[in-house]
mmCIF file of C-alpha atoms and ligand atoms in Angstrom:
data_model
loop_
_atom_site.group_PDB
_atom_site.id
_atom_site.type_symbol
_atom_site.label_atom_id
_atom_site.label_comp_id
_atom_site.label_asym_id
_atom_site.label_seq_id
_atom_site.Cartn_x
_atom_site.Cartn_y
_atom_site.Cartn_z
ATOM 1 C CA MET A 21 125.646 175.684 96.564
ATOM 2 C CA THR A 22 122.613 173.967 95.012
ATOM 3 C CA GLU A 23 119.689 173.429 97.377
ATOM 4 C CA PRO A 24 118.733 169.815 98.177
ATOM 5 C CA ARG A 25 115.756 168.440 96.291
ATOM 6 C CA VAL A 26 112.326 168.548 97.895
ATOM 7 C CA TYR A 27 110.403 165.298 97.494
ATOM 8 C CA LEU A 28 106.647 165.854 97.740
ATOM 9 C CA ASP A 29 105.411 162.751 95.935
ATOM 10 C CA HIS A 30 105.108 160.329 98.849
ATOM 11 C CA ASN A 31 101.818 158.873 97.571
ATOM 12 C CA ALA A 32 103.665 157.626 94.476
ATOM 13 C CA THR A 33 106.302 156.027 96.676
ATOM 14 C CA THR A 34 107.787 157.185 99.944
ATOM 15 C CA ILE A 35 111.375 157.235 101.164
ATOM 16 C CA VAL A 36 112.556 153.857 102.457
ATOM 17 C CA ARG A 37 113.241 153.951 106.209
ATOM 18 C CA PRO A 38 116.961 153.605 107.077
ATOM 19 C CA ASN A 39 116.375 150.661 109.479
ATOM 20 C CA VAL A 40 114.443 148.901 106.716
ATOM 21 C CA ILE A 41 117.350 149.259 104.282
ATOM 22 C CA ALA A 42 119.724 147.804 106.896
ATOM 23 C CA LEU A 43 117.417 144.877 107.639
ATOM 24 C CA ILE A 44 116.928 144.063 103.947
ATOM 25 C CA ALA A 45 120.706 144.023 103.401
ATOM 26 C CA GLU A 46 121.208 141.782 106.436
ATOM 27 C CA THR A 47 118.428 139.399 105.330
ATOM 28 C CA LEU A 48 119.794 139.180 101.792
ATOM 29 C CA GLY A 49 123.184 138.349 103.252
ATOM 30 C CA ALA A 50 121.934 135.183 104.941
ATOM 31 C CA THR A 51 120.993 132.138 102.884
ATOM 32 C CA GLY A 52 118.094 129.730 103.378
ATOM 33 C CA ASN A 53 114.681 129.019 101.857
ATOM 34 C CA PRO A 54 111.829 129.526 104.344
ATOM 35 C CA SER A 55 110.294 126.205 103.199
ATOM 36 C CA SER A 56 113.464 124.222 104.043
ATOM 37 C CA ILE A 57 113.575 122.413 107.342
ATOM 38 C CA HIS A 58 117.274 122.878 108.092
ATOM 39 C CA ALA A 59 118.546 125.628 110.380
ATOM 40 C CA GLU A 60 119.095 128.121 107.521
ATOM 41 C CA GLY A 61 115.550 127.557 106.266
ATOM 42 C CA ARG A 62 114.059 127.780 109.743
ATOM 43 C CA ALA A 63 115.838 131.104 110.321
ATOM 44 C CA LYS A 64 114.254 132.503 107.140
ATOM 45 C CA ARG A 65 110.856 131.117 108.179
ATOM 46 C CA ARG A 66 111.144 132.972 111.498
ATOM 47 C CA ILE A 67 111.805 136.225 109.617
ATOM 48 C CA VAL A 68 108.732 135.695 107.418
ATOM 49 C CA GLU A 69 106.472 134.807 110.346
ATOM 50 C CA ASN A 70 107.710 137.750 112.399
ATOM 51 C CA ALA A 71 106.871 140.075 109.496
ATOM 52 C CA ARG A 72 103.424 138.478 109.257
ATOM 53 C CA LYS A 73 102.781 139.479 112.878
ATOM 54 C CA GLN A 74 104.032 143.037 112.236
ATOM 55 C CA VAL A 75 101.763 143.435 109.195
ATOM 56 C CA ALA A 76 98.765 141.950 111.036
ATOM 57 C CA ALA A 77 99.341 144.387 113.912
ATOM 58 C CA LEU A 78 99.304 147.356 111.513
ATOM 59 C CA VAL A 79 95.759 146.563 110.331
ATOM 60 C CA GLY A 80 94.296 144.701 113.303
ATOM 61 C CA GLY A 81 94.250 141.325 111.544
ATOM 62 C CA SER A 82 95.398 137.903 112.605
ATOM 63 C CA PRO A 83 98.843 136.788 111.347
ATOM 64 C CA SER A 84 97.423 133.618 109.767
ATOM 65 C CA SER A 85 95.217 135.782 107.526
ATOM 66 C CA VAL A 86 98.128 137.674 105.961
ATOM 67 C CA THR A 87 99.281 136.648 102.458
ATOM 68 C CA PHE A 88 102.505 138.207 101.205
ATOM 69 C CA THR A 89 102.369 139.390 97.599
ATOM 70 C CA SER A 90 104.369 141.478 95.141
ATOM 71 C CA GLY A 91 102.457 144.627 96.148
ATOM 72 C CA GLY A 92 99.132 146.397 96.168
ATOM 73 C CA THR A 93 98.289 145.533 92.571
ATOM 74 C CA GLU A 94 98.709 141.807 93.044
ATOM 75 C CA SER A 95 96.873 141.868 96.381
ATOM 76 C CA SER A 96 93.779 143.362 94.765
ATOM 77 C CA ASN A 97 94.077 141.039 91.752
ATOM 78 C CA ILE A 98 94.013 138.063 94.123
ATOM 79 C CA ALA A 99 90.939 139.289 96.000
ATOM 80 C CA LEU A 100 88.887 140.330 92.987
ATOM 81 C CA THR A 101 88.173 136.956 91.456
ATOM 82 C CA PRO A 102 84.915 135.040 91.139
ATOM 83 C CA SER A 103 86.793 131.980 92.418
ATOM 84 C CA ILE A 104 86.736 133.280 96.014
ATOM 85 C CA ARG A 105 84.915 130.838 98.264
ATOM 86 C CA ASP A 106 83.603 131.444 101.752
ATOM 87 C CA ALA A 107 83.031 128.640 104.256
ATOM 88 C CA ARG A 108 80.384 130.785 105.980
ATOM 89 C CA ASP A 109 78.293 131.175 102.823
ATOM 90 C CA PRO A 110 78.730 128.775 99.893
ATOM 91 C CA ARG A 111 77.015 130.972 97.291
ATOM 92 C CA PRO A 112 79.300 132.004 94.383
ATOM 93 C CA VAL A 113 80.324 135.615 93.830
ATOM 94 C CA THR A 114 78.918 136.646 90.452
ATOM 95 C CA ARG A 115 78.853 140.436 90.504
ATOM 96 C CA LEU A 116 81.469 143.068 91.261
ATOM 97 C CA LEU A 117 80.590 146.611 92.277
ATOM 98 C CA VAL A 118 83.539 148.973 91.836
ATOM 99 C CA SER A 119 83.663 152.558 93.027
ATOM 100 C CA ALA A 120 84.296 154.981 90.168
ATOM 101 C CA VAL A 121 87.516 156.302 91.764
ATOM 102 C CA GLU A 122 89.421 153.038 92.255
ATOM 103 C CA HIS A 123 93.090 152.731 91.327
ATOM 104 C CA PRO A 124 93.724 150.747 88.102
ATOM 105 C CA ALA A 125 95.019 147.895 90.324
ATOM 106 C CA VAL A 126 91.361 147.352 91.205
ATOM 107 C CA ALA A 127 89.498 148.848 88.263
ATOM 108 C CA ALA A 128 91.527 146.925 85.665
ATOM 109 C CA GLY A 129 92.730 144.081 87.854
ATOM 110 C CA ALA A 130 89.467 142.298 88.594
ATOM 111 C CA ARG A 131 89.051 138.845 87.071
ATOM 112 C CA PHE A 132 85.298 139.146 86.498
ATOM 113 C CA ARG A 133 83.651 139.232 83.054
ATOM 114 C CA SER A 134 83.088 142.889 82.133
ATOM 115 C CA ALA A 135 79.307 142.330 82.022
ATOM 116 C CA ALA A 136 79.459 141.333 85.688
ATOM 117 C CA VAL A 137 81.212 144.544 86.744
ATOM 118 C CA GLN A 138 79.244 147.632 87.720
ATOM 119 C CA SER A 139 80.658 151.070 88.510
ATOM 120 C CA VAL A 140 79.369 152.886 91.593
ATOM 121 C CA PRO A 141 79.342 156.700 91.347
ATOM 122 C CA VAL A 142 80.950 159.237 93.666
ATOM 123 C CA ASP A 143 79.862 162.781 94.495
ATOM 124 C CA ARG A 144 81.755 165.974 93.577
ATOM 125 C CA ARG A 145 83.972 165.571 96.644
ATOM 126 C CA GLY A 146 84.906 162.055 95.467
ATOM 127 C CA VAL A 147 82.943 160.244 98.181
ATOM 128 C CA VAL A 148 81.138 157.066 97.119
ATOM 129 C CA ASP A 149 77.361 157.257 96.896
ATOM 130 C CA LEU A 150 76.135 154.826 99.557
ATOM 131 C CA GLU A 151 72.595 154.845 98.197
ATOM 132 C CA SER A 152 73.936 153.495 94.909
ATOM 133 C CA VAL A 153 75.895 150.837 96.813
ATOM 134 C CA GLU A 154 72.729 149.792 98.615
ATOM 135 C CA ALA A 155 70.627 149.817 95.439
ATOM 136 C CA ALA A 156 73.182 147.709 93.537
ATOM 137 C CA PHE A 157 73.483 145.105 96.305
ATOM 138 C CA GLY A 158 69.682 145.090 96.691
ATOM 139 C CA ARG A 159 69.027 144.545 92.963
ATOM 140 C CA HIS A 160 71.507 141.679 92.834
ATOM 141 C CA ALA A 161 70.060 140.056 95.966
ATOM 142 C CA VAL A 162 66.553 140.119 94.467
ATOM 143 C CA ALA A 163 67.561 139.055 90.937
ATOM 144 C CA ARG A 164 69.993 136.321 92.030
ATOM 145 C CA PRO A 165 69.264 135.180 95.573
ATOM 146 C CA ASP A 166 71.554 132.154 95.156
ATOM 147 C CA GLU A 167 74.563 134.304 94.322
ATOM 148 C CA ARG A 168 76.592 137.044 96.040
ATOM 149 C CA ALA A 169 77.974 140.418 95.020
ATOM 150 C CA MET A 170 81.312 141.900 96.030
ATOM 151 C CA LEU A 171 82.133 145.590 96.484
ATOM 152 C CA ALA A 172 85.601 147.034 95.831
ATOM 153 C CA LEU A 173 85.983 150.303 97.709
ATOM 154 C CA MET A 174 89.315 151.954 98.487
ATOM 155 C CA LEU A 175 89.963 153.392 101.919
ATOM 156 C CA ALA A 176 91.880 156.477 100.755
ATOM 157 C CA ASN A 177 92.233 157.810 97.252
ATOM 158 C CA ASN A 178 95.749 158.065 95.863
ATOM 159 C CA GLU A 179 95.073 161.295 93.955
ATOM 160 C CA THR A 180 92.813 163.338 96.244
ATOM 161 C CA GLY A 181 93.450 161.626 99.598
ATOM 162 C CA VAL A 182 89.670 161.392 100.103
ATOM 163 C CA ILE A 183 88.737 158.775 102.700
ATOM 164 C CA GLN A 184 85.739 156.617 101.858
ATOM 165 C CA PRO A 185 82.966 155.601 104.304
ATOM 166 C CA VAL A 186 84.133 151.990 104.189
ATOM 167 C CA ALA A 187 82.591 150.851 107.498
ATOM 168 C CA GLU A 188 79.159 152.105 106.395
ATOM 169 C CA ALA A 189 79.532 150.434 102.988
ATOM 170 C CA CYS A 190 80.497 147.171 104.715
ATOM 171 C CA ARG A 191 77.387 147.314 106.905
ATOM 172 C CA ILE A 192 75.270 147.668 103.749
ATOM 173 C CA ALA A 193 77.093 144.758 102.083
ATOM 174 C CA ARG A 194 76.509 142.562 105.152
ATOM 175 C CA ARG A 195 72.751 143.187 105.037
ATOM 176 C CA PHE A 196 72.717 141.707 101.534
ATOM 177 C CA GLY A 197 75.215 138.934 102.220
ATOM 178 C CA GLY A 198 77.848 140.658 100.080
ATOM 179 C CA LEU A 199 81.647 140.685 100.326
ATOM 180 C CA VAL A 200 83.890 143.761 100.436
ATOM 181 C CA HIS A 201 87.478 144.219 99.256
ATOM 182 C CA VAL A 202 89.265 147.327 100.488
ATOM 183 C CA ASP A 203 92.293 148.748 98.690
ATOM 184 C CA ALA A 204 93.997 150.288 101.726
ATOM 185 C CA VAL A 205 97.281 150.904 99.896
ATOM 186 C CA GLN A 206 97.186 154.675 100.544
ATOM 187 C CA ALA A 207 95.753 154.349 104.052
ATOM 188 C CA ALA A 208 97.755 151.603 105.771
ATOM 189 C CA GLY A 209 100.665 153.059 107.699
ATOM 190 C CA LYS A 210 99.260 156.580 107.317
ATOM 191 C CA ILE A 211 96.018 156.555 109.308
ATOM 192 C CA PRO A 212 94.755 153.971 111.838
ATOM 193 C CA VAL A 213 93.309 150.971 109.974
ATOM 194 C CA ASP A 214 91.522 148.077 111.657
ATOM 195 C CA ILE A 215 90.084 145.361 109.462
ATOM 196 C CA GLY A 216 87.629 144.312 112.215
ATOM 197 C CA GLU A 217 86.322 147.841 112.710
ATOM 198 C CA LEU A 218 85.960 148.356 108.979
ATOM 199 C CA GLY A 219 84.077 145.078 108.645
ATOM 200 C CA CYS A 220 85.529 144.189 105.239
ATOM 201 C CA ASP A 221 86.584 140.745 104.013
ATOM 202 C CA PHE A 222 89.855 141.606 102.251
ATOM 203 C CA LEU A 223 92.327 144.442 102.620
ATOM 204 C CA ALA A 224 95.275 145.219 100.324
ATOM 205 C CA LEU A 225 98.410 147.085 101.403
ATOM 206 C CA SER A 226 101.791 147.894 99.877
ATOM 207 C CA ALA A 227 105.173 148.369 101.597
ATOM 208 C CA HIS A 228 106.485 151.200 99.437
ATOM 209 C CA LYS A 229 103.744 153.559 100.521
ATOM 210 C CA PHE A 230 104.876 153.566 104.174
ATOM 211 C CA GLY A 231 108.647 153.269 104.094
ATOM 212 C CA GLY A 232 109.214 149.713 102.922
ATOM 213 C CA PRO A 233 110.639 148.483 99.613
ATOM 214 C CA GLN A 234 108.811 148.464 96.273
ATOM 215 C CA GLY A 235 107.514 145.134 94.977
ATOM 216 C CA VAL A 236 106.143 143.658 98.196
ATOM 217 C CA GLY A 237 102.771 143.930 99.888
ATOM 218 C CA ALA A 238 100.063 141.891 101.516
ATOM 219 C CA LEU A 239 96.483 140.797 101.207
ATOM 220 C CA VAL A 240 94.832 140.496 104.619
ATOM 221 C CA ARG A 241 91.659 138.455 105.122
ATOM 222 C CA ALA A 242 89.143 139.066 107.875
ATOM 223 C CA GLU A 243 88.099 135.433 108.214
ATOM 224 C CA GLU A 244 89.831 132.098 108.123
ATOM 225 C CA GLY A 245 86.878 130.714 106.126
ATOM 226 C CA LEU A 246 87.782 132.604 102.961
ATOM 227 C CA HIS A 247 89.767 130.730 100.336
ATOM 228 C CA VAL A 248 90.518 130.932 96.631
ATOM 229 C CA GLU A 249 89.750 128.133 94.179
ATOM 230 C CA GLU A 250 91.983 129.392 91.373
ATOM 231 C CA PRO A 251 94.987 131.252 92.817
ATOM 232 C CA LEU A 252 96.464 133.960 90.617
ATOM 233 C CA ILE A 253 99.931 132.424 91.033
ATOM 234 C CA ARG A 254 99.930 128.657 91.299
ATOM 235 C CA GLY A 255 102.928 126.846 92.634
ATOM 236 C CA GLY A 256 104.164 124.965 95.639
ATOM 237 C CA GLY A 257 101.283 125.887 97.931
ATOM 238 C CA GLN A 258 103.136 128.645 99.772
ATOM 239 C CA GLU A 259 101.156 131.247 101.680
ATOM 240 C CA ARG A 260 98.500 128.639 102.564
ATOM 241 C CA GLY A 261 97.734 128.118 98.896
ATOM 242 C CA TRP A 262 96.921 131.796 98.254
ATOM 243 C CA ARG A 263 100.156 132.478 96.376
ATOM 244 C CA GLY A 264 102.709 130.048 95.064
ATOM 245 C CA GLY A 265 106.441 130.786 94.939
ATOM 246 C CA THR A 266 109.274 131.204 97.403
ATOM 247 C CA GLU A 267 108.574 134.250 99.534
ATOM 248 C CA ASN A 268 110.550 137.439 98.892
ATOM 249 C CA VAL A 269 112.083 137.093 102.344
ATOM 250 C CA ALA A 270 114.205 140.259 102.343
ATOM 251 C CA GLY A 271 111.297 142.302 100.969
ATOM 252 C CA VAL A 272 108.885 140.739 103.440
ATOM 253 C CA ALA A 273 111.284 141.533 106.320
ATOM 254 C CA GLY A 274 111.422 145.144 105.093
ATOM 255 C CA LEU A 275 107.635 145.264 104.819
ATOM 256 C CA GLY A 276 107.292 143.985 108.389
ATOM 257 C CA LEU A 277 109.708 146.493 109.880
ATOM 258 C CA ALA A 278 108.201 149.363 107.865
ATOM 259 C CA ALA A 279 104.755 148.318 109.162
ATOM 260 C CA GLU A 280 106.028 148.383 112.738
ATOM 261 C CA GLU A 281 107.721 151.775 112.344
ATOM 262 C CA ALA A 282 104.742 153.249 110.499
ATOM 263 C CA ARG A 283 102.417 152.036 113.263
ATOM 264 C CA ALA A 284 104.614 153.699 115.879
ATOM 265 C CA GLY A 285 104.637 156.868 113.763
ATOM 266 C CA LEU A 286 100.899 157.170 113.094
ATOM 267 C CA ASP A 287 100.483 160.158 115.434
ATOM 268 C CA ALA A 288 103.361 161.992 113.781
ATOM 269 C CA PHE A 289 101.947 161.194 110.325
ATOM 270 C CA GLY A 290 98.564 162.549 111.479
ATOM 271 C CA GLY A 291 100.350 165.832 112.233
ATOM 272 C CA LEU A 292 101.235 166.284 108.548
ATOM 273 C CA PHE A 293 97.916 168.084 108.113
ATOM 274 C CA VAL A 294 99.769 171.154 109.467
ATOM 275 C CA LEU A 295 102.058 171.161 106.395
ATOM 276 C CA ARG A 296 99.183 170.376 104.041
ATOM 277 C CA ASP A 297 97.024 173.179 105.446
ATOM 278 C CA ALA A 298 99.921 175.640 105.311
ATOM 279 C CA LEU A 299 100.436 174.723 101.658
ATOM 280 C CA GLU A 300 96.737 175.136 100.852
ATOM 281 C CA ARG A 301 96.624 178.507 102.640
ATOM 282 C CA GLY A 302 99.685 179.587 100.669
ATOM 283 C CA ILE A 303 98.382 178.604 97.236
ATOM 284 C CA ARG A 304 95.020 180.221 97.966
ATOM 285 C CA ALA A 305 96.737 183.472 98.841
ATOM 286 C CA LEU A 306 98.358 183.500 95.372
ATOM 287 C CA ASP A 307 95.526 182.490 93.128
ATOM 288 C CA LYS A 308 91.947 181.183 92.802
ATOM 289 C CA VAL A 309 92.749 177.493 93.258
ATOM 290 C CA VAL A 310 90.306 174.626 93.608
ATOM 291 C CA VAL A 311 91.215 171.938 96.141
ATOM 292 C CA PHE A 312 89.754 168.603 95.068
ATOM 293 C CA GLY A 313 88.029 166.554 97.758
ATOM 294 C CA GLU A 314 87.606 169.613 99.956
ATOM 295 C CA GLY A 315 84.827 169.123 102.487
ATOM 296 C CA ALA A 316 85.414 165.373 102.619
ATOM 297 C CA SER A 317 87.557 163.592 105.141
ATOM 298 C CA ARG A 318 91.074 163.404 103.625
ATOM 299 C CA LEU A 319 94.476 161.880 104.336
ATOM 300 C CA PRO A 320 96.522 164.366 106.382
ATOM 301 C CA ASN A 321 99.404 164.309 103.868
ATOM 302 C CA THR A 322 97.665 164.866 100.533
ATOM 303 C CA SER A 323 96.631 167.980 98.671
ATOM 304 C CA CYS A 324 95.252 167.792 95.153
ATOM 305 C CA PHE A 325 94.434 171.083 93.490
ATOM 306 C CA ALA A 326 94.316 173.058 90.269
ATOM 307 C CA SER A 327 94.672 176.673 89.411
ATOM 308 C CA PRO A 328 92.518 177.545 86.357
ATOM 309 C CA GLY A 329 95.423 179.286 84.580
ATOM 310 C CA VAL A 330 98.125 176.659 85.187
ATOM 311 C CA ALA A 331 98.548 173.492 83.062
ATOM 312 C CA SER A 332 99.821 170.627 85.200
ATOM 313 C CA ASP A 333 102.406 169.234 82.753
ATOM 314 C CA ARG A 334 104.106 172.641 82.432
ATOM 315 C CA ALA A 335 103.905 173.230 86.187
ATOM 316 C CA ILE A 336 105.394 169.845 87.025
ATOM 317 C CA ILE A 337 108.368 170.454 84.747
ATOM 318 C CA ALA A 338 108.878 173.943 86.204
ATOM 319 C CA LEU A 339 108.696 172.548 89.753
ATOM 320 C CA ASP A 340 111.119 169.778 88.836
ATOM 321 C CA LEU A 341 113.572 172.341 87.482
ATOM 322 C CA ALA A 342 113.192 174.214 90.784
ATOM 323 C CA GLY A 343 114.177 170.992 92.581
ATOM 324 C CA ILE A 344 110.692 169.940 93.684
ATOM 325 C CA ALA A 345 109.060 166.579 92.871
ATOM 326 C CA VAL A 346 105.257 166.477 92.779
ATOM 327 C CA SER A 347 102.783 164.581 90.650
ATOM 328 C CA SER A 348 99.900 165.232 88.321
ATOM 329 C CA GLY A 349 98.051 162.151 89.547
ATOM 330 C CA SER A 350 98.832 158.514 90.157
ATOM 331 C CA ALA A 351 102.409 157.558 89.251
ATOM 332 C CA CYS A 352 101.076 155.018 86.760
ATOM 333 C CA SER A 353 99.353 157.715 84.741
ATOM 334 C CA SER A 354 101.917 160.494 85.071
ATOM 335 C CA GLY A 355 103.814 161.174 81.883
ATOM 336 C CA LYS A 356 100.494 161.184 80.032
ATOM 337 C CA THR A 357 98.459 164.349 79.652
ATOM 338 C CA LYS A 358 95.209 162.337 79.865
ATOM 339 C CA ALA A 359 92.683 163.843 82.271
ATOM 340 C CA SER A 360 92.459 162.081 85.613
ATOM 341 C CA ALA A 361 89.737 159.400 85.647
ATOM 342 C CA VAL A 362 89.255 160.140 89.355
ATOM 343 C CA LEU A 363 88.510 163.815 88.745
ATOM 344 C CA GLU A 364 86.312 162.886 85.784
ATOM 345 C CA ALA A 365 84.276 160.585 88.042
ATOM 346 C CA MET A 366 83.931 163.513 90.462
ATOM 347 C CA GLY A 367 82.446 165.609 87.659
ATOM 348 C CA ILE A 368 85.366 168.045 87.489
ATOM 349 C CA GLU A 369 85.446 169.961 84.209
ATOM 350 C CA PRO A 370 88.353 168.990 81.882
ATOM 351 C CA ASN A 371 89.747 172.542 81.742
ATOM 352 C CA LEU A 372 90.206 172.380 85.508
ATOM 353 C CA SER A 373 91.323 168.751 85.831
ATOM 354 C CA SER A 374 94.027 169.358 83.200
ATOM 355 C CA GLY A 375 95.687 171.567 85.802
ATOM 356 C CA MET A 376 95.686 168.935 88.530
ATOM 357 C CA ILE A 377 98.691 168.892 90.858
ATOM 358 C CA ARG A 378 99.119 166.414 93.690
ATOM 359 C CA VAL A 379 101.407 167.253 96.579
ATOM 360 C CA SER A 380 101.877 164.431 99.069
ATOM 361 C CA PHE A 381 103.965 164.710 102.227
ATOM 362 C CA GLY A 382 105.662 161.842 104.046
ATOM 363 C CA TRP A 383 107.399 160.876 107.229
ATOM 364 C CA SER A 384 110.523 162.848 106.238
ATOM 365 C CA SER A 385 108.706 166.090 105.231
ATOM 366 C CA LYS A 386 109.338 169.393 106.989
ATOM 367 C CA ALA A 387 108.024 172.970 107.066
ATOM 368 C CA THR A 388 110.806 174.274 104.798
ATOM 369 C CA ASP A 389 109.481 171.932 102.051
ATOM 370 C CA VAL A 390 106.262 173.981 102.026
ATOM 371 C CA GLU A 391 108.241 177.232 101.824
ATOM 372 C CA ARG A 392 110.276 175.940 98.853
ATOM 373 C CA PHE A 393 107.103 174.757 97.118
ATOM 374 C CA LEU A 394 105.260 178.045 97.631
ATOM 375 C CA SER A 395 108.159 180.101 96.359
ATOM 376 C CA ALA A 396 108.342 178.028 93.144
ATOM 377 C CA TRP A 397 104.547 177.939 92.793
ATOM 378 C CA SER A 398 104.272 181.709 93.040
ATOM 379 C CA ASP A 399 106.701 182.053 90.094
ATOM 380 C CA ILE A 400 104.624 179.578 88.063
ATOM 381 C CA VAL A 401 101.364 181.382 88.822
ATOM 382 C CA ARG A 402 102.941 184.743 87.915
ATOM 383 C CA ARG A 403 104.273 183.389 84.601
ATOM 384 C CA SER A 404 100.970 181.653 83.760
ATOM 385 C CA ALA A 405 99.037 184.857 84.351
ATOM 386 C CA ARG A 406 100.869 186.275 81.313
ATOM 387 C CA LYS A 407 99.934 183.276 79.100
ATOM 388 C CA PRO A 408 96.497 182.460 77.643
ATOM 389 C CA SER A 409 94.600 180.036 79.905
ATOM 390 C CA VAL A 410 94.779 176.288 79.209
ATOM 391 C CA SER A 411 92.032 174.363 77.509
ATOM 392 C CA ALA A 412 91.012 170.721 77.865
ATOM 393 C CA ALA A 413 93.609 168.119 76.866
HETATM 394 N N1 PLP B 501 96.131 151.071 95.022
HETATM 395 C C1 PLP B 501 96.399 152.364 95.251
HETATM 396 C C2 PLP B 501 95.345 153.229 95.846
HETATM 397 C C3 PLP B 501 97.650 152.891 94.926
HETATM 398 O O1 PLP B 501 97.907 154.184 95.146
HETATM 399 C C4 PLP B 501 98.616 152.039 94.345
HETATM 400 C C5 PLP B 501 99.955 152.561 93.937
HETATM 401 O O2 PLP B 501 100.072 153.662 93.462
HETATM 402 C C6 PLP B 501 98.293 150.691 94.141
HETATM 403 C C7 PLP B 501 97.046 150.243 94.493
HETATM 404 C C8 PLP B 501 99.280 149.731 93.540
HETATM 405 O O3 PLP B 501 100.214 149.329 94.506
HETATM 406 P P1 PLP B 501 101.602 148.695 94.033
HETATM 407 O O4 PLP B 501 102.396 149.808 93.465
HETATM 408 O O5 PLP B 501 102.217 148.160 95.301
HETATM 409 O O6 PLP B 501 101.281 147.607 93.076
#
């Protein structure tokens, strides 16, 4: 009998929760446009507004500040535009500071002129350099006192799981009258997230990272006073003018329920560090591995490492053949042998980053998954020891 597959790529996308699948099917089965005023429309509106409350509760926001989107990428694209206006401070946003380890949804999704975008470095653990954040905000405040800068800083990194000091960065931004957008796509539903405690202005999340469907997410605002002059998607004024188009009601319902279940499961998710640590102990016992982001605060479910003798593309194929799904980085860049931009920003040498493997556990993971991984990994390490070591891609 063939063994069941072991899915250890939950940061790419996690397994959809069974109750979420049932709710999506039920919602799709009922007709009605949430903007219609008849009974069918009102029923759909209730579903959307209930999901808004569930999403707000996951991140400590207010339901009226939640905009439903097509996912994390769109949420960040909406926030990162110079056309954001703020009733509390009428100055325009003319500069964007972007941490060097942001996901392409942020790094490539911002609608600022490239000359107005500045990268902020991270240290070897992948933690943003707060002195550089302060210096960049300070320089902009002195050079252009009638304008504002915005910082884009993720809460947790998709590749390494490293958690950024977002609250501290937000305090710095406040001192200079700056705005902060937080890509919380890998954090929401995995660790406690509270938009008020973080002190940011915008927060992006995505359903498929915590047991909801792909293609739906939200942008959460901290303040009612924030608005956008040129929405990314113009249309019939849905979502309080932030995003035109009939809401993806079934997806939104699934997002809401996944948010509620993920919130209830935060303690259990926090316990995944036991599996991650067992895996890291196991790989260390076999070989001289380097764990990226070690020493920094990390998501409990993520381990990103490289063994100097093992090339990641070969290892991922061997693991796949052994029935185990892992990743060599973000899903968007897997399939390419290009070195990880995140590890490059951390100053990791190419001959090491070319061996990068990411293992990410999820709500359905169990101890036997670690055993299966370690057994396959030990074969790979043994075989690689007989081959010449890999060089930079
Ligand atoms: N931001 C981070 C940190 C991610 O990991 C991802 C997905 O991999 C995204 C943004 C994009 O989210 P979505 O797939 O919902 O567009």
